[in-house]
Amino acid sequence: MSKQHINIDDIPIESLELVDVRADDAEKITRPSLSFWKDVWMRFRKNKLALSGVVLLILLLFMAIFGPMMTPYNYYENNLEAVNEAPSAEHWFGTDNLGRDLFTRVWEGARISLFIGFSAAVIDLFIGVIWGGIAGFRGGRLDEIMMRAADILWAVPYLLLVILLMVVLEPGLTTMIIAMTITGWINMARIVRGQVLQLKNQEFVLASQTLGAKTNRIMNKHLIPNTMGPILITMTLTIPNAIFTEAFLSYLGLGVPAPLASWGTMASEGLPAMRYFPWRLFFPATFISLTIFAFNVIGDGLRDALDPKLRK
Amino acid sequence: MDKVLEVKDLEVSFFTHAGEVKAVRGVNFEVRKGETLAIVGESGSGKSVTTQSIMKLIPMPPGKFVGGSILFEGQDLVHKSDREMESIRGKEIGMIFQDPMTSLNPTMKVGRQIVEGLMKHEKISQSDAKKRAIELLDKVGIPMPDKRANQYPHEFSGGMRQRAMIAIALATKPKLLIADEPTTALDVTIQAQILELMNELQEEFGTSIIFITHDLGVVANVADRVAVMYAGQIIETGTVDEIFYNPKHPYTWGLLSSMPDLTNEEEELTAIPGSPPDLVNPPKGDAFALRSAYAMKIDFEYEPPMFQVSDTHFAKTWLLHRDAPKVEPPPIVQKRIQYFREKKQGKGEPNGSR
Amino acid sequence: MAADREKIVQVKNLSKHFNTGRGNVVKAVDSVSFDIYKGETFGLVGESGSGKSTTGRTIIRLYEASGGEVIFNGENVHGKKNTKEMLKFNRKMQMIFQDPYASLNPRMTVADIIAEGIDIHKLAKNKSERMEKVYELLVTVGLNREHANRYPHEFSGGQRQRIGIARALAVDPEFIIADEPISALDVSIQAQVVNLMRKLQKEKGLTYLFIAHDLSMVKYISDRIGVMYNGRLVELAESDELYRNPMHPYTQSLLTAIPRPDPDYERDRKRTHYDPKKSNPHDEEVEFREVTPGHWVAFTEEQYNRFVQRKDQ
C-alpha cells in the first residue's frame, strides 16, 4: 500500500481547513459492473481443462458439419472393391465391410449422435422445467401427484420400457429420441422442483407477489432465471449420457436403421471385426469418448464457476 | 509482563479475481491479562478477519499475511505451522462464534465433545474428563447437566447451544477467549443471560477476552477497553468510558449518534452518509473522510497518525492536530462529553446520563 | 385523541395456524387485534417465534388467515376478490423486507427490480417514461441514476435496502409493512434507512407497520407499539408510555434486557426475568383490555384486580 508519511510539524495550516464533502461521492461504486453471467464466464475462463473441453466440442461440431464434405465419398454407397481397407491417403479412417469410407461415416455419425444428444437435452429441458416448475411452485397436493407420477415412471426398468417402445414404434431417429427422453426429463424435473421449492420463499419472490405479480411472471422473471445454473449443468451432463445410451441401445440392435450411421451403430458393427480391422471400432469409440469427455469437463467447469460459495 | 497478546502492524489481504482486497491494513493492539477488549466495527471493517488471523483460520489462498506479527505470550503466531497452531487453538486460545451450530459437531453428543477437547489437550482419564464436562455444563448454567451431556446439539435451544459452546471453549482454561459476535443471533433476553454468564466466568477464570461485535450496547456491557475499526484499521482505541463519554474520532461520533438512546426523547438520529469504502481500492488518506462532516483537505492527502489523547486513549484523525480547527461534535456526543467531565470532577451521578 | 383519528388498518382477532404435519398445529398468530391510524407508525416488537413477522405477512395476504379479518380502508383484505380488486389492493399496501441480500433478485438489474411494480400495474406509457420513474425513485432514496444498470451484488447492505424501498414506493402505496427492515444492517446504516423512512412518511403521508425485535429503534420510530409474545399481543401503548410504564411482566423483562451504549448504566443494570409459569401459574384465561386510556395489556382477572387496587391507592 502507498503509505505516505508526513511529519506532523510540516503540515501547512491551510490543509487543515474543513471542506465540504458531497455525500454522493460515498455512494460511488468503483468496481466495473458485472452481470452474473459475465462473472461466471470470468471464472470459467480460468479453468483450463473446461476451456479445452469447449475447444474440443467446437472442433467436433465443426467436423460434424464439414467433415462429410471433405471426401468424395458418401456414407451409404457400397464399394465392394475396397472392403475393410486400413487407413490410407485414400480413406483416412479406412473402410468398413461394405467398402464405405469410415471418415465420412464417422462425421455423418457425429451429426446423428450429437443431434440425438442435443434434442434429448432440449426436450428434457422443456418437459422437466415445466413439470418441476409447476410442481415446486404450486406445492401441496398437486406437487405430490406430479412427483409420484414421475417416481412411478422412473421405477419401471428402463430397458423394458425401451424394448416395449421399439415394439410399438418403428426403429428410427424419432423413436430413439423418444426412448432417450421418456424418463430423461424426470431428472431435470426433480432438479428444477428442488430449486423452485427453495426459491419461492425467498424475499424477492414474496416482494414480487406483494406487487401483484402473477404466476407466469414469477416463473419467468424470478424462478427460472435463478435456476438456470443447475439447469445448464444438468443439460451438459444429459448430452453425453444420451450419446452413451444411444451407443448402448445400438449395441443391442435397437439403434438407427442402416444405412444411417451413428457412432453407436458403427461401434457395434466394428466390434466383431475388432481383431482384424481394429480401426472400424477405434474411430467411433474414440469420438464417443472424446465427446463425453468434453461435455463432462464443461459441466464440471460450469459447476465450479457457478458455485455461489466462491462468489463475493 | 501482563500482555497476553500483542498484534503489530498486521496486514491481511485476500486475492480475488476483482483484485487484492486489503481487509486488514496495519492493525496494532494488545490484550492484557484478565481484561476484555471489544473490537467494534461494521461488516467489512476487518474485525473478524483480524481475529481469525490470530487463530489462523483464514483460508490461504485467497487470504495472505502481507505483513506484521501476532505475538501470543511472546511467540509469533504468523510463522507457526498448522501442526503447532493445533496445539494452541482450543487449548491456549478458545473461540466462540455467532452460530454455535457451525462449530458444534451435530453427530456427537455435547458431553462427548467437551471430553474430546479435554483429552486432546490434557493428560486426563476418560472418567475424569467426563466428570469435568458435567461440571462445566453446570457452570455455564445448563440445567440437569448429567442428562444434557448425553444429548445432541440439535436438542438444545439457541441460547443453550451458545452456553455449551462456551463450556467447550473454556474446558481447557484458555488464556485468551475470542468471541466473534456470540450474541448477535440471539434474542435480547437470551443475549442478556449469555453476557451475564460471560462476565461471571471471566471473573472466575481470569481469561482475557477479545469480544467482536457491532452492537455498542453490548460493548458498553462487556468491555474494559474498546478498539473501533473502520476500513481495515483501528481508528480509535481507549477505555470503555473514554470511547463512550469522550470520543474523538468523527466515525465514533457517527456511530454513537446514529443509535437511538432509549432515554432521548426527540433527538434526530444523525446518520453516517454513504457506505464503507471498497477495500480493493481503499481511498487515499483518511478512509472515513468521504463520509465525514468534519473532513479537512489533508484527509484526502495523508493518512492521519494515531494521536495520543491520554495514557490509554488514541485516535487516528487529523482533528487532533494542534493546528486543526476546533469542531463541535454532534449534540448527542456533546451530552456524553459533558457527562464525562462532570464524572471526572467527581460530581457525576451514576445515572447522570438519564 | 385516538378515537377521532381515521383507521387505515383494523386487525380483528387475526389468527394464522400452520399445519406442521401429523396433526400438529402451530398457532403462529393467535387472535391478535389492533388498529393502525392513518399517518402513524405502528411498531410491532417481539422475539423470534413471537409471530410478529407472520402477522405482517398475513395482513398483506402473503399467507391466508386461519381466522379473523383484516380491514384495509374499510374493505376486508381476505375476502373473495377478483384480479382487478387484488391489483388495486397490491398498489395501496406494500412491504419492505428484512434481508437486503435475499430480497433483490440477483439476476435482474436495479432498474428492472425497481420497475417491477410499474410493469405489473402498467404505470408507464413507454420505455423512457419507465426509466424516468426509475431515476426519480433512485434519487428519492438517495442513490444516483448511474446505479440503474448495475446488479444487486454490487451494492452494500444499506444501498440494497434503499433499492427495496424504491421498489415498494414505485406503486405509490399508502401503507407499508416494514418487516425488520434494519436488523440485518450495520448500526451506521440503520440510521440512514430509518431517517429515509421518516422523510418519506412526512413527504408522502405514509402509514407504517414497523416490525422489529430491537425495541430501542422501534421506540424511536413508532408512535404506538404492540408487544407480541408467543403469537399473542401482550401489551399495546404509545411508545413513551410503554417505555416509561411497562405493565406486562414480559414487556418489563424485554426493556431491562436491552443493553444500552452507556457503560455506567450497564454497570448497574438490573434485569427482571419473565417466566410465564410464575406470572400466570394456573394458566388462567387472559384478556386484552384497555387499563388506562390507550394502554392495553393482556392481564388475567387476578392481575387486573391487583392493578386496579394499586392504582386506587
PDB file of N, CA, C and O in Angstrom, chain B residues 26 39 49 90 94 121 138 142 165 190 198 208 216 227 240 257 271 275 282 325 327 331 343:
ATOM      1  N   GLY B  26      -2.794  -2.770   8.584  1.00  0.00           N
ATOM      2  CA  GLY B  26      -1.916  -2.216   9.601  1.00  0.00           C
ATOM      3  C   GLY B  26      -2.624  -2.018  10.932  1.00  0.00           C
ATOM      4  O   GLY B  26      -2.922  -0.899  11.318  1.00  0.00           O
ATOM      5  N   ILE B  39     -13.768  -5.277  20.080  1.00  0.00           N
ATOM      6  CA  ILE B  39     -13.471  -4.690  18.776  1.00  0.00           C
ATOM      7  C   ILE B  39     -14.806  -4.412  18.105  1.00  0.00           C
ATOM      8  O   ILE B  39     -15.584  -5.329  17.859  1.00  0.00           O
ATOM      9  N   VAL B  49     -11.763 -10.631  10.328  1.00  0.00           N
ATOM     10  CA  VAL B  49     -10.526 -11.102   9.689  1.00  0.00           C
ATOM     11  C   VAL B  49      -9.362 -10.997  10.669  1.00  0.00           C
ATOM     12  O   VAL B  49      -8.530 -11.898  10.763  1.00  0.00           O
ATOM     13  N   GLY B  90      -7.771 -23.920  20.747  1.00  0.00           N
ATOM     14  CA  GLY B  90      -8.573 -24.817  21.576  1.00  0.00           C
ATOM     15  C   GLY B  90      -7.961 -25.070  22.928  1.00  0.00           C
ATOM     16  O   GLY B  90      -8.657 -25.363  23.876  1.00  0.00           O
ATOM     17  N   GLY B  94      -9.237 -20.052  23.042  1.00  0.00           N
ATOM     18  CA  GLY B  94     -10.549 -20.633  22.745  1.00  0.00           C
ATOM     19  C   GLY B  94     -11.333 -19.681  21.864  1.00  0.00           C
ATOM     20  O   GLY B  94     -11.016 -18.500  21.770  1.00  0.00           O
ATOM     21  N   HIS B 121      -6.009 -32.183  24.698  1.00  0.00           N
ATOM     22  CA  HIS B 121      -5.026 -31.207  25.159  1.00  0.00           C
ATOM     23  C   HIS B 121      -4.467 -31.501  26.550  1.00  0.00           C
ATOM     24  O   HIS B 121      -3.528 -30.861  26.970  1.00  0.00           O
ATOM     25  N   ASP B 138     -22.643 -27.537  34.067  1.00  0.00           N
ATOM     26  CA  ASP B 138     -23.340 -26.977  35.218  1.00  0.00           C
ATOM     27  C   ASP B 138     -22.942 -25.508  35.399  1.00  0.00           C
ATOM     28  O   ASP B 138     -23.758 -24.634  35.629  1.00  0.00           O
ATOM     29  N   ILE B 142     -26.363 -24.749  32.441  1.00  0.00           N
ATOM     30  CA  ILE B 142     -27.249 -25.688  31.747  1.00  0.00           C
ATOM     31  C   ILE B 142     -27.890 -26.587  32.798  1.00  0.00           C
ATOM     32  O   ILE B 142     -27.187 -27.283  33.526  1.00  0.00           O
ATOM     33  N   MET B 165     -21.300 -24.144  23.860  1.00  0.00           N
ATOM     34  CA  MET B 165     -20.125 -23.688  23.118  1.00  0.00           C
ATOM     35  C   MET B 165     -19.124 -23.026  24.066  1.00  0.00           C
ATOM     36  O   MET B 165     -17.916 -23.251  23.979  1.00  0.00           O
ATOM     37  N   ILE B 190     -32.194 -13.585  25.867  1.00  0.00           N
ATOM     38  CA  ILE B 190     -31.177 -14.640  25.917  1.00  0.00           C
ATOM     39  C   ILE B 190     -29.790 -14.010  25.870  1.00  0.00           C
ATOM     40  O   ILE B 190     -28.868 -14.407  26.580  1.00  0.00           O
ATOM     41  N   MET B 198     -20.917 -14.661  30.660  1.00  0.00           N
ATOM     42  CA  MET B 198     -19.525 -14.433  30.257  1.00  0.00           C
ATOM     43  C   MET B 198     -18.803 -13.546  31.249  1.00  0.00           C
ATOM     44  O   MET B 198     -17.635 -13.770  31.567  1.00  0.00           O
ATOM     45  N   SER B 208      -8.562 -13.656  29.442  1.00  0.00           N
ATOM     46  CA  SER B 208      -8.667 -12.430  28.645  1.00  0.00           C
ATOM     47  C   SER B 208      -9.641 -12.704  27.507  1.00  0.00           C
ATOM     48  O   SER B 208      -9.650 -13.802  26.953  1.00  0.00           O
ATOM     49  N   LEU B 216     -23.130  -1.493  20.011  1.00  0.00           N
ATOM     50  CA  LEU B 216     -22.490  -0.648  21.019  1.00  0.00           C
ATOM     51  C   LEU B 216     -23.056  -0.883  22.409  1.00  0.00           C
ATOM     52  O   LEU B 216     -22.367  -0.688  23.403  1.00  0.00           O
ATOM     53  N   ALA B 227     -11.679  -1.065  20.892  1.00  0.00           N
ATOM     54  CA  ALA B 227     -10.989  -0.642  19.677  1.00  0.00           C
ATOM     55  C   ALA B 227     -12.041  -0.511  18.591  1.00  0.00           C
ATOM     56  O   ALA B 227     -12.805  -1.439  18.345  1.00  0.00           O
ATOM     57  N   VAL B 240     -13.378   1.875  28.043  1.00  0.00           N
ATOM     58  CA  VAL B 240     -14.779   1.929  27.652  1.00  0.00           C
ATOM     59  C   VAL B 240     -15.378   3.309  27.957  1.00  0.00           C
ATOM     60  O   VAL B 240     -16.150   3.858  27.160  1.00  0.00           O
ATOM     61  N   SER B 257     -24.031   8.611  17.539  1.00  0.00           N
ATOM     62  CA  SER B 257     -25.217   9.429  17.333  1.00  0.00           C
ATOM     63  C   SER B 257     -26.170   8.828  16.303  1.00  0.00           C
ATOM     64  O   SER B 257     -27.235   9.369  16.052  1.00  0.00           O
ATOM     65  N   ALA B 271     -27.397  10.159  10.751  1.00  0.00           N
ATOM     66  CA  ALA B 271     -26.903   9.006  10.019  1.00  0.00           C
ATOM     67  C   ALA B 271     -25.545   9.323   9.429  1.00  0.00           C
ATOM     68  O   ALA B 271     -25.254  10.473   9.107  1.00  0.00           O
ATOM     69  N   SER B 275     -21.582   4.624   2.132  1.00  0.00           N
ATOM     70  CA  SER B 275     -21.274   3.257   2.513  1.00  0.00           C
ATOM     71  C   SER B 275     -19.780   3.134   2.750  1.00  0.00           C
ATOM     72  O   SER B 275     -19.008   3.948   2.239  1.00  0.00           O
ATOM     73  N   PRO B 282      -8.749   1.141  -1.528  1.00  0.00           N
ATOM     74  CA  PRO B 282      -9.021   1.993  -0.367  1.00  0.00           C
ATOM     75  C   PRO B 282      -8.658   3.429  -0.695  1.00  0.00           C
ATOM     76  O   PRO B 282      -7.691   3.676  -1.419  1.00  0.00           O
ATOM     77  N   PRO B 325      -8.827  23.003  13.188  1.00  0.00           N
ATOM     78  CA  PRO B 325      -9.929  23.830  13.698  1.00  0.00           C
ATOM     79  C   PRO B 325     -10.659  23.089  14.822  1.00  0.00           C
ATOM     80  O   PRO B 325     -10.737  21.869  14.818  1.00  0.00           O
ATOM     81  N   VAL B 327     -13.778  21.769  16.296  1.00  0.00           N
ATOM     82  CA  VAL B 327     -15.115  21.488  15.750  1.00  0.00           C
ATOM     83  C   VAL B 327     -16.042  21.030  16.866  1.00  0.00           C
ATOM     84  O   VAL B 327     -15.599  20.572  17.913  1.00  0.00           O
ATOM     85  N   PRO B 331     -24.727  16.768  18.748  1.00  0.00           N
ATOM     86  CA  PRO B 331     -25.310  17.052  20.064  1.00  0.00           C
ATOM     87  C   PRO B 331     -25.306  15.858  21.026  1.00  0.00           C
ATOM     88  O   PRO B 331     -24.983  16.034  22.208  1.00  0.00           O
ATOM     89  N   LYS B 343     -18.294  13.683  35.562  1.00  0.00           N
ATOM     90  CA  LYS B 343     -17.938  12.453  36.233  1.00  0.00           C
ATOM     91  C   LYS B 343     -16.487  12.516  36.731  1.00  0.00           C
ATOM     92  O   LYS B 343     -16.168  12.099  37.841  1.00  0.00           O
TER      93      LYS B 343
END
